């Protein structure tokens, strides 16, 4: 996907600004993701990567700029109903898994589709079983999150996101809290999803993985996109000195 | 034997023994005669009737008043507590005002206020409901307890990590749905020990309803003393203390057990 595409992107952020009090976190972010694309966001800690993801699914309101996801103008969304319709399309997976500890694995997957989307419970459960198989956790339906390893919990979280049947999934450093030996089992699941054409936006410190799966990589620093491009170009011949500096540190 | 079991047995034997010692010290060789005089009054103190024929007064009334107050205060406290954590300042600030006012009001003052504020009877949807002293006592006690439960509720909800709110929001849950399906089920086990402690305090507080004219154990005790003479007063009050202890102490022990379990358990 290096040539110009005629279809408009699924996600489009234009000049997005966000501050917490007097502290400017995002200073004019522009970013786009085509349907089926895999985009990685890299950058130093505190540069605003998580904030970008939270803005895309409307978890936090922006100060100015526009965010379009499909047909939704996220920055203009006010009512709960609009936000729910958006979150039906945009799922998110967190660094700390954030599974519901008082519910079983199965319930974690089926709760929101049944309670929020009002889907038929039997259909949802059938879908959940398939998703558990997909993340290689068949047999864990009745386990509670605390009985699972970190890598297993994160895979449940990915299955929970998929159970919403979203058009795009946002991953926020989903392997950062994991023990090293569990990182690959989670990355394998994400690799499968990317291969199946699921649109993914990944904030990650796994540079090698980014290089492997991403169509495009965005480097953020202090709330702006400093450099963007195909992974090969970005990693092997970076232009901006800040990116060079960052790559020197992490690679 | 567990630590709490030991404390329990020790307390159930030791405290009555201590009260007995006080009793014996006060009455000396008259002790036997006094016991013979107050023993026939025990059914009256427990139930408000001389022969257990009805269960409406005396210590039973204290139990009933405490249960009604608690039941009401749990509902109103959860509502006020939801107001305390509302996003809108129009809901949050008035809730906080009401909570702070009620929580810092002496219970006896609230009870007196109810006595004069609440009418003798009220009309709801065409029905005339008479507000008996017991009903006023229930309302008067429920008010400060509501405020305390609202605080317990707020504390319990805020103890749940913000990641739970975030992930539930990202799954499309609305605020009240998150409270209901995600946060409160996790916060409830944390809140139960505090609620039980609150109930113990409420139960001890039912001794104050004597001022409303409800037929509670203290009202009965005062009537008995008026009839039988001041000589039995100390004995009667020691007996009432024993009743309160026997009711509240097991709750305290159970609370400690639960606290212990909440601290160590997994779902
Ligand atoms: N709710 C908030 N209130 C105030 N400041 C915030 C809030 N959320 C984020 N920030 C600040 O905004 C800045 C950017 O945060 P963000 O989480 O987006 O960074 P990040 O790039 O994801 O960093 P990391 O790699 O550490 O996760 C940080 O300095 C952070 O302290
Ligand atoms: Mg982050």
XYZ file of C-alpha atoms and ligand atoms in Angstrom:
550
model
C 0.000 0.000 0.000
C 2.483 2.578 -1.047
C 0.613 4.016 -4.005
C -2.295 6.411 -3.536
C -5.515 4.655 -2.723
C -8.771 6.004 -4.086
C -10.970 4.830 -1.211
C -11.008 7.137 1.766
C -9.305 5.949 4.942
C -11.273 4.298 7.764
C -9.701 6.535 10.411
C -8.660 10.093 9.733
C -7.289 12.499 12.348
C -6.669 16.087 11.335
C -4.817 18.641 13.444
C -6.023 17.099 16.717
C -5.107 19.037 19.825
C -5.639 17.993 23.397
C -4.505 19.460 26.679
C -4.982 18.388 30.261
C -5.352 21.675 32.100
C -2.487 23.833 30.876
C -0.440 20.851 29.736
C -0.577 20.323 25.960
C -0.411 16.608 25.239
C -1.401 16.533 21.563
C -0.258 19.464 19.420
C -1.858 18.855 16.045
C -1.916 15.143 15.279
C -2.611 14.019 11.710
C -2.967 10.315 11.106
C -4.876 8.023 8.785
C -5.524 4.334 8.631
C -7.055 2.602 5.652
C -9.537 -0.230 6.070
C -7.585 -3.436 6.651
C -4.421 -1.488 7.373
C -2.035 -2.084 10.236
C -0.519 1.053 11.703
C 2.020 1.254 14.494
C 2.612 4.275 16.678
C 5.999 4.479 18.337
C 7.604 7.175 20.428
C 9.081 7.999 23.801
C 7.104 7.670 27.021
C 4.717 10.549 27.600
C 4.679 11.592 23.946
C 0.906 11.132 23.729
C 0.520 7.687 22.140
C -2.134 6.417 24.529
C -3.918 9.736 24.323
C -4.175 9.376 20.539
C -5.881 5.984 20.934
C -8.240 7.292 23.624
C -9.261 10.137 21.348
C -10.017 7.784 18.458
C -12.686 5.887 20.382
C -13.979 8.962 22.165
C -12.834 7.962 25.654
C -11.543 11.505 26.059
C -12.812 14.605 24.242
C -10.409 16.636 22.124
C -9.899 20.395 22.262
C -9.824 20.952 18.508
C -9.299 19.222 15.191
C -11.320 16.468 13.576
C -11.394 12.698 13.992
C -13.380 10.639 11.548
C -13.954 6.911 11.991
C -16.035 5.473 9.153
C -19.002 7.812 9.005
C -18.625 9.081 12.560
C -17.304 12.538 13.360
C -15.861 11.591 16.732
C -14.954 15.106 17.863
C -18.608 16.191 17.517
C -20.111 13.264 19.421
C -22.130 14.228 22.432
C -24.760 11.665 23.308
C -24.209 8.264 24.870
C -25.995 6.669 21.955
C -23.533 8.094 19.418
C -20.562 7.010 21.520
C -21.940 3.496 21.883
C -22.391 3.239 18.122
C -18.759 4.337 17.733
C -17.458 1.863 20.302
C -19.310 -0.899 18.527
C -16.894 -0.241 15.651
C -13.740 0.608 17.578
C -12.550 -1.873 20.192
C -9.598 -1.363 22.486
C -7.111 -3.605 24.281
C -5.153 -2.235 27.236
C -1.711 -2.749 28.686
C -3.165 -3.982 32.013
C -5.749 -6.259 30.309
C -8.567 -4.722 32.412
C -10.649 -7.876 32.322
C -13.630 -7.990 34.683
C -12.254 -10.026 37.606
C -15.675 -10.941 38.994
C -16.741 -12.615 35.760
C -15.597 -15.801 34.037
C -13.730 -15.744 30.741
C -16.945 -16.600 28.910
C -18.879 -13.841 30.656
C -16.107 -11.351 29.932
C -16.611 -12.073 26.244
C -20.396 -12.121 26.196
C -21.366 -9.355 28.654
C -21.067 -6.333 26.389
C -22.589 -7.887 23.232
C -25.589 -9.015 25.305
C -25.974 -6.045 27.645
C -24.865 -3.227 25.359
C -25.571 -4.447 21.836
C -28.649 -6.451 22.942
C -27.653 -9.419 20.839
C -29.132 -12.876 21.219
C -27.239 -14.613 24.078
C -27.076 -17.969 22.321
C -25.525 -16.418 19.196
C -23.059 -14.453 21.290
C -21.947 -17.532 23.203
C -21.443 -19.483 20.001
C -19.316 -16.651 18.616
C -17.390 -16.400 21.889
C -16.456 -20.076 21.724
C -15.043 -19.585 18.233
C -13.089 -16.554 19.382
C -11.635 -18.455 22.322
C -10.481 -21.118 19.904
C -8.954 -18.418 17.756
C -6.896 -17.020 20.655
C -6.036 -20.624 21.631
C -7.907 -20.645 24.940
C -10.469 -23.341 24.320
C -11.378 -24.949 27.645
C -10.850 -21.799 29.694
C -14.473 -20.630 29.398
C -15.234 -21.030 33.083
C -11.926 -19.808 34.482
C -11.733 -16.485 36.274
C -9.129 -13.967 35.065
C -7.088 -14.341 38.262
C -6.597 -18.024 37.430
C -4.898 -17.190 34.111
C -1.391 -16.080 33.251
C -0.794 -12.568 31.966
C -0.467 -13.762 28.396
C -3.689 -15.725 28.656
C -5.510 -12.765 30.181
C -4.352 -10.522 27.380
C -5.578 -13.015 24.817
C -8.951 -13.068 26.570
C -8.948 -9.278 26.338
C -8.322 -9.494 22.599
C -11.143 -12.035 22.237
C -13.395 -9.736 24.261
C -12.614 -6.896 21.872
C -13.321 -9.148 18.879
C -16.642 -10.257 20.375
C -17.928 -6.749 19.691
C -17.288 -7.423 15.967
C -15.431 -4.138 15.539
C -14.068 -2.655 12.319
C -10.845 -1.618 14.018
C -8.963 -2.602 17.164
C -6.713 -0.255 19.105
C -3.874 -1.951 20.985
C -2.160 0.089 23.691
C 1.212 -1.504 24.550
C -0.521 -4.819 25.058
C 2.692 -6.748 25.669
C 4.386 -4.220 27.927
C 3.120 -5.759 31.180
C 3.910 -9.333 30.158
C 6.758 -11.587 31.138
C 9.061 -12.029 28.121
C 8.083 -15.641 27.490
C 4.427 -14.646 27.066
C 4.972 -11.827 24.605
C 5.062 -13.991 21.519
C 1.791 -15.826 22.242
C 0.019 -12.459 22.250
C 1.888 -11.133 19.224
C 0.999 -14.305 17.324
C -2.695 -13.608 17.865
C -2.298 -10.031 16.649
C -0.301 -11.238 13.640
C -3.157 -13.597 12.734
C -5.661 -10.764 12.983
C -3.552 -8.482 10.837
C -3.200 -11.266 8.293
C -6.982 -11.690 8.158
C -7.419 -8.057 7.236
C -8.536 -6.646 10.597
C -7.739 -2.959 10.824
C -5.286 -2.484 13.696
C -3.707 0.522 15.368
C -0.884 -0.567 17.639
C 1.049 1.458 20.149
C 4.062 -0.718 20.746
C 7.634 -0.920 21.897
C 8.162 -4.163 19.966
C 10.097 -2.626 17.089
C 10.771 -5.886 15.338
C 7.101 -6.778 15.410
C 6.171 -3.319 14.155
C 8.578 -3.729 11.282
C 7.050 -7.077 10.440
C 3.304 -6.346 10.541
C 2.887 -2.627 9.979
C 1.959 -1.001 6.666
C 2.919 2.316 8.102
C 4.670 3.535 11.240
C 4.101 6.875 12.961
C 6.741 8.313 15.272
C 5.390 10.709 17.905
C 7.300 13.082 20.118
C 5.819 15.689 22.416
C 2.373 15.456 20.908
C 3.230 15.703 17.229
C 3.838 13.141 14.493
C 7.478 13.807 13.752
C 7.893 11.269 10.982
C 5.774 8.670 9.224
C 6.375 6.082 6.581
C 6.640 2.413 5.695
C 8.487 0.537 8.442
C 11.537 -0.308 6.325
C 12.143 3.291 5.450
C 11.456 4.585 8.959
C 13.645 2.092 10.742
C 16.501 1.863 8.249
C 16.805 5.417 7.016
C 15.219 7.758 9.548
C 15.361 11.459 8.706
C 14.478 13.270 11.876
C 17.231 13.427 14.502
C 14.715 12.747 17.278
C 13.667 9.507 15.580
C 17.325 8.529 15.079
C 17.952 9.210 18.728
C 14.880 7.163 19.763
C 15.837 4.214 17.539
C 19.367 4.238 18.895
C 17.955 3.833 22.359
C 15.407 1.089 21.699
C 17.035 -1.046 19.041
C -9.385 -22.672 66.889
C -9.255 -19.437 64.962
C -8.257 -16.148 66.499
C -11.746 -14.701 66.085
C -13.398 -17.765 67.611
C -11.242 -17.334 70.707
C -12.077 -13.644 70.958
C -15.729 -14.526 70.538
C -15.844 -17.122 73.290
C -13.760 -14.983 75.589
C -16.066 -12.001 75.062
C -19.281 -13.966 75.416
C -18.113 -15.260 78.782
C -15.980 -12.363 79.993
C -18.303 -9.430 79.402
C -21.375 -10.992 81.067
C -19.083 -11.991 83.934
C -17.882 -8.399 84.213
C -21.457 -7.116 84.284
C -22.308 -9.719 86.928
C -19.391 -8.483 88.999
C -20.643 -4.894 88.780
C -24.108 -6.110 89.736
C -22.810 -8.019 92.772
C -20.646 -5.099 93.889
C -23.578 -2.701 93.712
C -26.168 -4.875 95.439
C -24.060 -7.001 97.801
C -26.211 -9.416 99.776
C -29.429 -8.000 98.295
C -28.451 -9.413 94.937
C -30.646 -12.502 95.255
C -33.721 -10.535 96.215
C -33.207 -8.068 93.333
C -32.878 -10.884 90.828
C -36.119 -12.362 92.099
C -37.795 -8.978 91.574
C -36.601 -8.273 88.073
C -36.799 -11.790 86.645
C -40.567 -11.528 86.039
C -39.901 -8.287 84.116
C -37.681 -9.933 81.539
C -40.467 -10.790 79.053
C -41.603 -7.158 79.253
C -38.096 -5.875 78.497
C -37.641 -8.293 75.634
C -41.011 -7.996 73.905
C -42.991 -5.170 75.537
C -45.569 -7.699 76.768
C -45.619 -9.467 80.108
C -46.096 -12.951 78.682
C -44.481 -12.904 75.204
C -48.026 -12.525 73.792
C -46.931 -9.861 71.304
C -43.611 -9.035 69.739
C -43.859 -5.306 69.206
C -42.124 -3.567 72.041
C -39.047 -3.753 74.190
C -35.844 -5.118 72.732
C -37.738 -6.589 69.777
C -38.805 -3.045 68.877
C -35.138 -1.978 68.851
C -34.355 -4.835 66.471
C -37.290 -4.029 64.184
C -36.510 -0.310 64.136
C -32.852 -1.023 63.331
C -33.747 -3.406 60.495
C -36.212 -0.989 58.909
C -33.800 1.941 59.229
C -30.998 -0.095 57.718
C -33.130 -1.354 54.824
C -34.252 2.169 53.986
C -30.779 3.643 54.441
C -29.174 1.085 52.120
C -31.489 2.148 49.307
C -31.277 5.893 49.969
C -27.572 5.655 50.775
C -26.813 3.974 47.456
C -28.798 6.699 45.698
C -27.053 9.510 47.577
C -23.712 7.774 47.016
C -24.386 7.626 43.282
C -25.050 11.367 43.494
C -21.690 11.887 45.204
C -19.813 10.431 42.242
C -21.991 11.973 39.517
C -20.197 13.715 36.671
C -22.562 16.664 36.730
C -21.816 19.216 39.436
C -25.555 19.947 39.594
C -26.042 16.502 41.086
C -22.725 16.108 42.874
C -22.650 19.304 44.908
C -26.163 19.102 46.386
C -25.541 15.415 47.178
C -22.326 16.283 48.945
C -24.072 19.075 50.854
C -26.839 16.781 52.068
C -24.376 14.019 52.911
C -22.130 16.297 54.954
C -25.037 17.883 56.781
C -26.534 14.529 57.777
C -23.257 12.863 58.595
C -22.279 15.591 61.011
C -25.633 15.841 62.765
C -25.910 14.238 66.203
C -28.410 11.411 65.920
C -30.347 12.571 68.957
C -30.800 16.019 67.410
C -32.102 14.473 64.175
C -34.545 12.335 66.173
C -35.841 15.354 68.087
C -36.130 17.271 64.831
C -38.179 14.451 63.276
C -40.479 14.525 66.271
C -41.430 18.104 65.516
C -40.869 18.249 61.749
C -42.885 15.227 60.719
C -46.642 15.575 61.006
C -48.790 13.166 62.964
C -50.054 11.700 59.717
C -49.452 12.264 56.026
C -51.430 11.666 52.896
C -49.842 9.745 50.032
C -51.928 9.197 46.880
C -55.115 9.592 48.848
C -54.057 7.152 51.578
C -53.675 8.493 55.054
C -50.572 7.097 56.694
C -50.187 7.782 60.370
C -46.639 8.455 61.485
C -46.354 6.589 64.746
C -43.422 7.264 67.077
C -41.779 4.073 65.782
C -42.058 5.276 62.169
C -40.577 8.634 63.126
C -37.777 6.797 64.908
C -37.098 4.711 61.796
C -36.957 7.805 59.580
C -34.887 9.774 62.083
C -32.264 7.030 62.353
C -32.270 6.282 58.619
C -31.218 9.852 57.785
C -27.734 9.945 59.348
C -27.183 6.293 58.393
C -28.033 7.183 54.786
C -25.219 9.716 54.795
C -22.747 7.216 56.219
C -23.751 4.527 53.755
C -23.399 7.029 50.907
C -19.799 7.555 52.011
C -19.186 3.797 52.288
C -20.644 3.423 48.789
C -18.459 6.186 47.369
C -15.375 4.732 49.002
C -16.142 1.243 47.699
C -16.735 2.471 44.166
C -13.585 4.548 44.147
C -11.527 1.586 45.318
C -12.145 -0.102 41.961
C -9.300 0.701 39.536
C -10.030 3.243 36.814
C -9.028 0.668 34.195
C -12.335 -1.073 34.848
C -14.225 2.096 33.945
C -12.051 2.593 30.910
C -12.424 -0.904 29.512
C -16.171 -0.973 30.204
C -16.566 2.406 28.463
C -14.620 1.140 25.482
C -17.091 -1.757 25.288
C -19.925 0.737 24.985
C -21.262 0.666 28.546
C -22.857 3.857 29.846
C -21.961 5.255 33.249
C -24.824 3.796 35.242
C -24.444 0.469 33.439
C -20.777 0.395 34.410
C -21.731 0.981 38.025
C -24.351 -1.725 37.925
C -22.620 -4.451 35.917
C -18.933 -3.863 36.544
C -18.096 -1.664 39.513
C -20.702 -2.340 42.196
C -20.422 -6.151 41.965
C -16.708 -5.753 42.661
C -17.131 -3.041 45.301
C -19.843 -4.810 47.293
C -17.592 -7.344 49.024
C -15.334 -4.451 50.063
C -18.317 -2.570 51.443
C -19.950 -5.366 53.464
C -17.716 -5.134 56.567
C -18.217 -1.362 56.702
C -21.960 -1.793 56.292
C -22.018 -4.266 59.165
C -20.078 -1.909 61.408
C -22.577 0.772 60.434
C -25.399 -1.539 61.380
C -23.871 -2.147 64.812
C -23.638 1.594 65.376
C -27.203 1.995 64.202
C -28.329 -0.708 66.571
C -26.650 0.947 69.522
C -28.238 4.180 68.280
C -31.727 2.697 68.602
C -31.379 3.330 72.339
C -31.905 7.004 71.460
C -35.412 6.445 70.126
C -36.646 6.521 73.722
C -37.134 10.265 73.107
C -39.679 9.638 70.351
C -42.006 7.714 72.643
C -41.593 4.493 70.696
C -42.112 1.422 72.864
C -38.425 0.475 72.807
C -36.436 -1.346 75.486
C -35.413 1.841 77.289
C -38.990 3.143 77.428
C -40.044 -0.179 78.897
C -37.148 -0.085 81.347
C -38.117 3.393 82.528
C -41.706 2.344 83.016
C -40.620 -0.667 85.080
C -38.342 1.488 87.215
C -41.166 3.946 87.770
C -43.360 1.089 89.011
C -40.821 -1.032 90.907
C -38.780 1.735 92.423
C -35.256 3.122 92.000
C -33.774 0.160 93.835
C -34.029 -1.983 90.707
C -32.778 0.741 88.324
C -29.124 -0.289 88.204
C -30.049 -3.940 87.792
C -32.428 -3.152 84.938
C -29.869 -1.015 83.125
C -27.173 -3.661 83.556
C -29.573 -6.154 81.992
C -30.262 -3.784 79.061
C -26.513 -3.363 78.546
C -26.172 -7.135 78.466
C -28.869 -7.380 75.794
C -27.134 -4.826 73.585
C -23.815 -6.568 74.059
C -25.188 -10.010 73.208
C -26.676 -8.603 70.004
C -23.803 -6.415 68.794
C -20.745 -8.407 69.781
C -21.358 -11.369 67.424
C -21.863 -8.889 64.596
C -18.529 -7.270 65.410
C -16.786 -10.650 65.363
C -18.450 -11.618 62.088
C -17.383 -8.271 60.622
C -13.783 -8.922 61.559
C -13.949 -12.359 59.960
C -15.325 -10.908 56.748
C -12.717 -8.142 56.702
C -10.096 -10.803 57.003
C -11.593 -12.762 54.137
C -12.013 -9.743 51.840
C -8.371 -8.968 52.402
C -7.155 -12.377 51.293
C -9.675 -13.857 48.872
C -9.820 -14.187 45.131
C -13.079 -14.126 43.197
N -6.026 12.202 32.362
C -4.872 12.879 32.347
N -4.707 13.977 33.106
C -3.554 14.666 33.089
N -2.476 14.336 32.351
C -2.558 13.241 31.581
C -3.768 12.448 31.547
N -3.553 11.422 30.680
C -2.296 11.571 30.214
N -1.695 12.661 30.755
C -0.339 13.118 30.461
O -0.229 13.273 29.082
C 1.060 12.881 28.634
C 0.912 11.882 27.523
O 0.308 10.729 28.055
P 0.139 9.384 27.226
O -0.383 8.368 28.178
O -0.669 9.651 26.014
O 1.625 9.060 26.819
P 2.218 7.754 26.148
O 2.918 8.178 24.926
O 1.154 6.726 26.005
O 3.269 7.297 27.224
P 3.658 5.824 27.734
O 4.610 5.257 26.713
O 4.341 6.077 29.023
O 2.391 5.043 27.861
C 1.798 12.335 29.830
O 2.702 13.298 30.281
C 0.712 12.110 30.846
O 1.202 12.353 32.134
Mg 0.685 4.923 27.024
